[in-house]
């Protein structure tokens, strides 16, 4: 079977997918280690038996509803590729806004206080995509010297999530850079003994009653503990983190949150 023939086969298998063409393209690029252009140029190339089996298995998993990111164990976020499993949320484009805002704030802080080493906490870090994206962008795009870089603490209650965050740090950072990233397993600030200039967080915020309206690939496969909160207390994590911020933030410190748009006004209040 050629690559082009496999595309037709796979599309027939993924008729219930909302994005079959994109699913197939991502799977082909990942497992064949080819770019989009290379796949087009090699569309008449015959797949080996192993390649066909690997790709067919991936398509079968996608047909069952498993998100592509969990099949490839990879999700692009803010220009970086993050390792993901069902133990962590799949990084979403909306969260890139939080990263952008935080970077702008941190850059201004560094420029106004060139001799200070700032401290940053990423609470409920999951895959580590927020903190690591901020860290890498400060180094890569803004050319902040490593000696002037903020110190980051990545916190999660889940040991498995924290291991994935560590893996992403190791994949995306050099050994010298890793000294700026610290990982702590904690239920919010229970095990934290430091204070910070910036606290970033994308905590659970979706009310349980919204489950019926959500996409099944999210509800069925992504970790509920990182998504959902009780209907009678949907702001519980924001309130707890904000309360901790009274003591865990340094003078002129700031909290940056991703919030649920349906509760935006309540969150601000």
mmCIF file of C-alpha atoms in Angstrom:
data_model
loop_
_atom_site.group_PDB
_atom_site.id
_atom_site.type_symbol
_atom_site.label_atom_id
_atom_site.label_comp_id
_atom_site.label_asym_id
_atom_site.label_seq_id
_atom_site.Cartn_x
_atom_site.Cartn_y
_atom_site.Cartn_z
ATOM 1 C CA UNK A 1 0.000 0.000 0.000
ATOM 2 C CA UNK A 2 1.297 3.459 -0.928
ATOM 3 C CA UNK A 3 1.156 6.509 1.321
ATOM 4 C CA UNK A 4 -1.620 7.964 -0.850
ATOM 5 C CA UNK A 5 -3.612 4.735 -0.676
ATOM 6 C CA UNK A 6 -3.166 4.668 3.085
ATOM 7 C CA UNK A 7 -4.547 8.212 3.304
ATOM 8 C CA UNK A 8 -7.721 7.058 1.536
ATOM 9 C CA UNK A 9 -7.972 3.999 3.766
ATOM 10 C CA UNK A 10 -7.454 6.068 6.918
ATOM 11 C CA UNK A 11 -9.990 8.707 5.917
ATOM 12 C CA UNK A 12 -12.587 6.009 5.420
ATOM 13 C CA UNK A 13 -11.815 4.734 8.928
ATOM 14 C CA UNK A 14 -12.077 8.191 10.517
ATOM 15 C CA UNK A 15 -15.435 9.291 9.146
ATOM 16 C CA UNK A 16 -16.602 10.258 12.635
ATOM 17 C CA UNK A 17 -13.557 12.392 13.386
ATOM 18 C CA UNK A 18 -14.124 16.183 13.259
ATOM 19 C CA UNK A 19 -10.728 16.601 11.550
ATOM 20 C CA UNK A 20 -9.782 13.383 9.676
ATOM 21 C CA UNK A 21 -7.353 15.010 7.228
ATOM 22 C CA UNK A 22 -5.412 16.735 10.003
ATOM 23 C CA UNK A 23 -5.419 13.574 12.141
ATOM 24 C CA UNK A 24 -3.987 11.531 9.280
ATOM 25 C CA UNK A 25 -1.389 14.152 8.408
ATOM 26 C CA UNK A 26 -0.112 14.390 11.990
ATOM 27 C CA UNK A 27 0.023 10.599 12.336
ATOM 28 C CA UNK A 28 1.883 10.169 9.035
ATOM 29 C CA UNK A 29 4.411 12.904 9.857
ATOM 30 C CA UNK A 30 5.045 11.512 13.324
ATOM 31 C CA UNK A 31 5.420 7.813 12.566
ATOM 32 C CA UNK A 32 7.120 8.128 9.167
ATOM 33 C CA UNK A 33 9.390 10.947 10.390
ATOM 34 C CA UNK A 34 8.601 12.945 7.263
ATOM 35 C CA UNK A 35 7.544 16.557 6.727
ATOM 36 C CA UNK A 36 4.288 17.507 5.031
ATOM 37 C CA UNK A 37 6.198 18.275 1.831
ATOM 38 C CA UNK A 38 8.090 14.978 1.957
ATOM 39 C CA UNK A 39 4.829 13.059 2.363
ATOM 40 C CA UNK A 40 3.426 14.764 -0.746
ATOM 41 C CA UNK A 41 6.580 14.050 -2.741
ATOM 42 C CA UNK A 42 6.574 10.410 -1.618
ATOM 43 C CA UNK A 43 2.833 9.765 -1.975
ATOM 44 C CA UNK A 44 3.459 6.818 -4.315
ATOM 45 C CA UNK A 45 6.053 5.212 -2.031
ATOM 46 C CA UNK A 46 5.083 1.771 -0.759
ATOM 47 C CA UNK A 47 4.823 1.400 3.006
ATOM 48 C CA UNK A 48 6.774 -1.407 4.637
ATOM 49 C CA UNK A 49 4.838 -4.035 6.550
ATOM 50 C CA UNK A 50 5.984 -2.521 9.846
ATOM 51 C CA UNK A 51 5.052 1.000 8.754
ATOM 52 C CA UNK A 52 1.597 -0.146 7.694
ATOM 53 C CA UNK A 53 1.029 -1.983 10.987
ATOM 54 C CA UNK A 54 2.206 1.017 13.028
ATOM 55 C CA UNK A 55 0.074 3.484 11.101
ATOM 56 C CA UNK A 56 -2.978 1.201 11.124
ATOM 57 C CA UNK A 57 -2.685 0.800 14.881
ATOM 58 C CA UNK A 58 -2.547 4.588 15.284
ATOM 59 C CA UNK A 59 -5.621 5.045 13.087
ATOM 60 C CA UNK A 60 -7.501 2.386 15.070
ATOM 61 C CA UNK A 61 -6.697 4.246 18.295
ATOM 62 C CA UNK A 62 -7.896 7.515 16.774
ATOM 63 C CA UNK A 63 -11.071 5.798 15.549
ATOM 64 C CA UNK A 64 -11.761 4.730 19.147
ATOM 65 C CA UNK A 65 -11.677 8.404 20.140
ATOM 66 C CA UNK A 66 -8.184 8.632 21.629
ATOM 67 C CA UNK A 67 -6.808 12.134 20.921
ATOM 68 C CA UNK A 68 -3.989 12.297 18.385
ATOM 69 C CA UNK A 69 -1.656 13.913 20.932
ATOM 70 C CA UNK A 70 -1.949 10.840 23.164
ATOM 71 C CA UNK A 71 -1.273 8.564 20.177
ATOM 72 C CA UNK A 72 1.881 10.404 19.157
ATOM 73 C CA UNK A 73 2.747 11.429 22.745
ATOM 74 C CA UNK A 74 3.453 14.871 21.342
ATOM 75 C CA UNK A 75 1.689 18.231 21.225
ATOM 76 C CA UNK A 76 3.067 21.477 19.852
ATOM 77 C CA UNK A 77 2.591 24.440 22.180
ATOM 78 C CA UNK A 78 4.027 27.942 21.826
ATOM 79 C CA UNK A 79 6.446 26.652 19.185
ATOM 80 C CA UNK A 80 7.784 23.775 21.296
ATOM 81 C CA UNK A 81 6.951 20.063 21.180
ATOM 82 C CA UNK A 82 5.770 18.666 24.518
ATOM 83 C CA UNK A 83 5.573 15.025 25.552
ATOM 84 C CA UNK A 84 2.059 14.180 26.755
ATOM 85 C CA UNK A 85 0.192 11.130 28.042
ATOM 86 C CA UNK A 86 -3.335 10.714 29.484
ATOM 87 C CA UNK A 87 -1.825 11.655 32.869
ATOM 88 C CA UNK A 88 -1.768 15.319 31.805
ATOM 89 C CA UNK A 89 -4.010 17.690 29.902
ATOM 90 C CA UNK A 90 -3.219 18.222 26.249
ATOM 91 C CA UNK A 91 -1.871 21.801 25.953
ATOM 92 C CA UNK A 92 -4.474 24.063 24.339
ATOM 93 C CA UNK A 93 -3.957 27.154 22.121
ATOM 94 C CA UNK A 94 -5.981 29.311 24.559
ATOM 95 C CA UNK A 95 -3.310 28.787 27.204
ATOM 96 C CA UNK A 96 -0.729 30.415 24.923
ATOM 97 C CA UNK A 97 -2.379 33.752 25.783
ATOM 98 C CA UNK A 98 -1.431 33.234 29.438
ATOM 99 C CA UNK A 99 2.162 32.522 28.390
ATOM 100 C CA UNK A 100 2.284 35.655 26.215
ATOM 101 C CA UNK A 101 0.943 37.904 28.974
ATOM 102 C CA UNK A 102 3.312 36.448 31.536
ATOM 103 C CA UNK A 103 6.341 36.877 29.278
ATOM 104 C CA UNK A 104 5.527 40.547 28.612
ATOM 105 C CA UNK A 105 5.196 41.192 32.345
ATOM 106 C CA UNK A 106 8.382 39.323 33.252
ATOM 107 C CA UNK A 107 10.438 41.065 30.557
ATOM 108 C CA UNK A 108 9.323 44.451 31.877
ATOM 109 C CA UNK A 109 10.217 43.386 35.401
ATOM 110 C CA UNK A 110 13.685 42.222 34.358
ATOM 111 C CA UNK A 111 14.360 45.419 32.398
ATOM 112 C CA UNK A 112 13.345 47.582 35.369
ATOM 113 C CA UNK A 113 15.284 45.481 37.879
ATOM 114 C CA UNK A 114 18.377 44.175 36.025
ATOM 115 C CA UNK A 115 20.163 43.070 39.194
ATOM 116 C CA UNK A 116 17.293 41.039 40.632
ATOM 117 C CA UNK A 117 16.723 37.328 39.998
ATOM 118 C CA UNK A 118 12.972 36.838 39.863
ATOM 119 C CA UNK A 119 11.150 33.765 41.118
ATOM 120 C CA UNK A 120 8.191 32.207 39.308
ATOM 121 C CA UNK A 121 5.795 29.442 40.370
ATOM 122 C CA UNK A 122 3.697 27.438 37.908
ATOM 123 C CA UNK A 123 0.935 25.998 40.087
ATOM 124 C CA UNK A 124 -0.916 22.929 38.709
ATOM 125 C CA UNK A 125 1.820 22.615 36.089
ATOM 126 C CA UNK A 126 0.644 19.388 34.395
ATOM 127 C CA UNK A 127 2.914 18.833 31.392
ATOM 128 C CA UNK A 128 4.955 21.874 32.369
ATOM 129 C CA UNK A 129 4.033 23.621 29.123
ATOM 130 C CA UNK A 130 3.393 27.031 30.706
ATOM 131 C CA UNK A 131 6.560 27.372 32.766
ATOM 132 C CA UNK A 132 8.845 25.715 30.230
ATOM 133 C CA UNK A 133 7.457 27.824 27.364
ATOM 134 C CA UNK A 134 8.014 31.003 29.363
ATOM 135 C CA UNK A 135 11.517 29.852 30.321
ATOM 136 C CA UNK A 136 12.525 28.834 26.797
ATOM 137 C CA UNK A 137 11.086 31.977 25.193
ATOM 138 C CA UNK A 138 12.958 34.241 27.603
ATOM 139 C CA UNK A 139 16.160 32.434 26.585
ATOM 140 C CA UNK A 140 15.480 31.879 22.890
ATOM 141 C CA UNK A 141 13.573 34.973 21.761
ATOM 142 C CA UNK A 142 14.472 37.614 24.324
ATOM 143 C CA UNK A 143 18.072 36.484 24.830
ATOM 144 C CA UNK A 144 18.015 36.825 28.594
ATOM 145 C CA UNK A 145 21.400 35.491 29.839
ATOM 146 C CA UNK A 146 21.084 32.314 31.872
ATOM 147 C CA UNK A 147 22.749 34.083 34.806
ATOM 148 C CA UNK A 148 19.871 36.599 34.838
ATOM 149 C CA UNK A 149 17.068 34.126 34.223
ATOM 150 C CA UNK A 150 14.253 33.749 36.763
ATOM 151 C CA UNK A 151 14.103 30.654 38.939
ATOM 152 C CA UNK A 152 11.030 28.518 38.206
ATOM 153 C CA UNK A 153 9.152 26.156 40.533
ATOM 154 C CA UNK A 154 6.748 23.726 38.844
ATOM 155 C CA UNK A 155 4.108 22.326 41.214
ATOM 156 C CA UNK A 156 1.496 19.610 40.820
ATOM 157 C CA UNK A 157 -0.432 17.327 43.160
ATOM 158 C CA UNK A 158 0.023 14.432 40.704
ATOM 159 C CA UNK A 159 3.332 12.587 40.864
ATOM 160 C CA UNK A 160 2.749 11.217 37.343
ATOM 161 C CA UNK A 161 2.116 14.694 35.968
ATOM 162 C CA UNK A 162 5.239 16.002 37.657
ATOM 163 C CA UNK A 163 7.313 13.222 36.083
ATOM 164 C CA UNK A 164 6.033 14.284 32.661
ATOM 165 C CA UNK A 165 6.880 17.924 33.407
ATOM 166 C CA UNK A 166 10.398 16.819 34.358
ATOM 167 C CA UNK A 167 10.676 14.804 31.140
ATOM 168 C CA UNK A 168 9.660 17.850 29.092
ATOM 169 C CA UNK A 169 12.218 19.981 30.893
ATOM 170 C CA UNK A 170 14.907 17.419 30.086
ATOM 171 C CA UNK A 171 13.794 17.258 26.449
ATOM 172 C CA UNK A 172 13.701 21.016 25.957
ATOM 173 C CA UNK A 173 16.520 22.266 28.195
ATOM 174 C CA UNK A 174 20.235 21.684 28.564
ATOM 175 C CA UNK A 175 21.724 20.382 31.805
ATOM 176 C CA UNK A 176 22.894 23.882 32.739
ATOM 177 C CA UNK A 177 19.443 25.326 32.080
ATOM 178 C CA UNK A 178 17.736 22.682 34.225
ATOM 179 C CA UNK A 179 19.241 24.258 37.349
ATOM 180 C CA UNK A 180 16.678 27.056 36.926
ATOM 181 C CA UNK A 181 13.733 24.632 37.082
ATOM 182 C CA UNK A 182 12.600 22.999 40.324
ATOM 183 C CA UNK A 183 9.776 20.478 40.735
ATOM 184 C CA UNK A 184 7.650 20.001 43.841
ATOM 185 C CA UNK A 185 4.752 17.604 44.430
ATOM 186 C CA UNK A 186 2.208 19.465 46.521
ATOM 187 C CA UNK A 187 -1.500 20.030 47.016
ATOM 188 C CA UNK A 188 -1.394 23.679 46.004
ATOM 189 C CA UNK A 189 0.984 25.451 48.430
ATOM 190 C CA UNK A 190 0.971 22.830 51.211
ATOM 191 C CA UNK A 191 4.599 21.791 50.625
ATOM 192 C CA UNK A 192 5.896 25.133 49.359
ATOM 193 C CA UNK A 193 8.283 27.041 51.602
ATOM 194 C CA UNK A 194 9.245 29.844 49.235
ATOM 195 C CA UNK A 195 7.673 33.079 48.051
ATOM 196 C CA UNK A 196 7.480 34.246 44.458
ATOM 197 C CA UNK A 197 7.392 37.334 42.284
ATOM 198 C CA UNK A 198 5.003 35.697 39.815
ATOM 199 C CA UNK A 199 2.524 32.840 40.251
ATOM 200 C CA UNK A 200 1.131 31.321 37.051
ATOM 201 C CA UNK A 201 -1.735 28.856 37.059
ATOM 202 C CA UNK A 202 -4.184 27.047 34.819
ATOM 203 C CA UNK A 203 -6.099 25.184 37.549
ATOM 204 C CA UNK A 204 -9.199 22.987 37.173
ATOM 205 C CA UNK A 205 -12.167 25.252 36.469
ATOM 206 C CA UNK A 206 -14.893 23.493 34.445
ATOM 207 C CA UNK A 207 -18.110 22.797 36.431
ATOM 208 C CA UNK A 208 -19.169 19.159 36.471
ATOM 209 C CA UNK A 209 -22.489 20.075 34.855
ATOM 210 C CA UNK A 210 -20.663 21.145 31.675
ATOM 211 C CA UNK A 211 -19.509 17.595 30.969
ATOM 212 C CA UNK A 212 -22.582 16.836 28.849
ATOM 213 C CA UNK A 213 -21.783 19.698 26.445
ATOM 214 C CA UNK A 214 -18.079 18.952 26.010
ATOM 215 C CA UNK A 215 -16.305 17.000 23.287
ATOM 216 C CA UNK A 216 -16.092 13.318 24.112
ATOM 217 C CA UNK A 217 -12.377 13.061 23.308
ATOM 218 C CA UNK A 218 -11.739 15.488 26.187
ATOM 219 C CA UNK A 219 -14.218 13.983 28.654
ATOM 220 C CA UNK A 220 -13.320 10.367 27.910
ATOM 221 C CA UNK A 221 -9.541 10.642 27.878
ATOM 222 C CA UNK A 222 -8.137 13.738 29.583
ATOM 223 C CA UNK A 223 -7.640 13.616 33.390
ATOM 224 C CA UNK A 224 -10.805 14.791 35.150
ATOM 225 C CA UNK A 225 -8.871 15.901 38.225
ATOM 226 C CA UNK A 226 -7.164 18.544 36.069
ATOM 227 C CA UNK A 227 -10.404 19.682 34.429
ATOM 228 C CA UNK A 228 -13.459 19.629 36.638
ATOM 229 C CA UNK A 229 -14.672 21.324 39.809
ATOM 230 C CA UNK A 230 -17.929 20.988 41.803
ATOM 231 C CA UNK A 231 -20.897 22.957 40.510
ATOM 232 C CA UNK A 232 -21.409 24.519 43.929
ATOM 233 C CA UNK A 233 -17.818 25.807 44.164
ATOM 234 C CA UNK A 234 -16.369 26.335 40.672
ATOM 235 C CA UNK A 235 -13.843 28.962 41.813
ATOM 236 C CA UNK A 236 -12.396 26.850 44.633
ATOM 237 C CA UNK A 237 -8.873 26.669 43.197
ATOM 238 C CA UNK A 238 -8.729 30.349 42.275
ATOM 239 C CA UNK A 239 -9.855 31.344 45.738
ATOM 240 C CA UNK A 240 -7.329 29.031 47.393
ATOM 241 C CA UNK A 241 -4.430 30.208 45.225
ATOM 242 C CA UNK A 242 -5.383 33.870 45.617
ATOM 243 C CA UNK A 243 -5.627 33.451 49.393
ATOM 244 C CA UNK A 244 -2.194 31.824 49.442
ATOM 245 C CA UNK A 245 -0.924 34.685 47.319
ATOM 246 C CA UNK A 246 -1.293 37.005 50.300
ATOM 247 C CA UNK A 247 1.709 35.280 51.870
ATOM 248 C CA UNK A 248 3.331 33.468 48.929
ATOM 249 C CA UNK A 249 3.796 36.555 46.747
ATOM 250 C CA UNK A 250 6.683 38.951 47.242
ATOM 251 C CA UNK A 251 6.083 42.706 47.321
ATOM 252 C CA UNK A 252 4.690 43.861 43.947
ATOM 253 C CA UNK A 253 4.124 40.224 42.997
ATOM 254 C CA UNK A 254 1.338 39.163 40.674
ATOM 255 C CA UNK A 255 -0.949 36.218 39.901
ATOM 256 C CA UNK A 256 -1.619 35.232 36.302
ATOM 257 C CA UNK A 257 -4.533 32.827 35.752
ATOM 258 C CA UNK A 258 -6.213 31.108 32.870
ATOM 259 C CA UNK A 259 -9.913 31.439 33.674
ATOM 260 C CA UNK A 260 -13.239 30.015 32.522
ATOM 261 C CA UNK A 261 -14.892 32.569 30.264
ATOM 262 C CA UNK A 262 -18.368 31.733 31.615
ATOM 263 C CA UNK A 263 -17.213 32.785 35.105
ATOM 264 C CA UNK A 264 -15.067 35.731 34.084
ATOM 265 C CA UNK A 265 -16.936 38.412 36.041
ATOM 266 C CA UNK A 266 -17.231 36.192 39.108
ATOM 267 C CA UNK A 267 -13.507 35.483 38.923
ATOM 268 C CA UNK A 268 -12.620 39.181 38.716
ATOM 269 C CA UNK A 269 -14.910 39.949 41.657
#
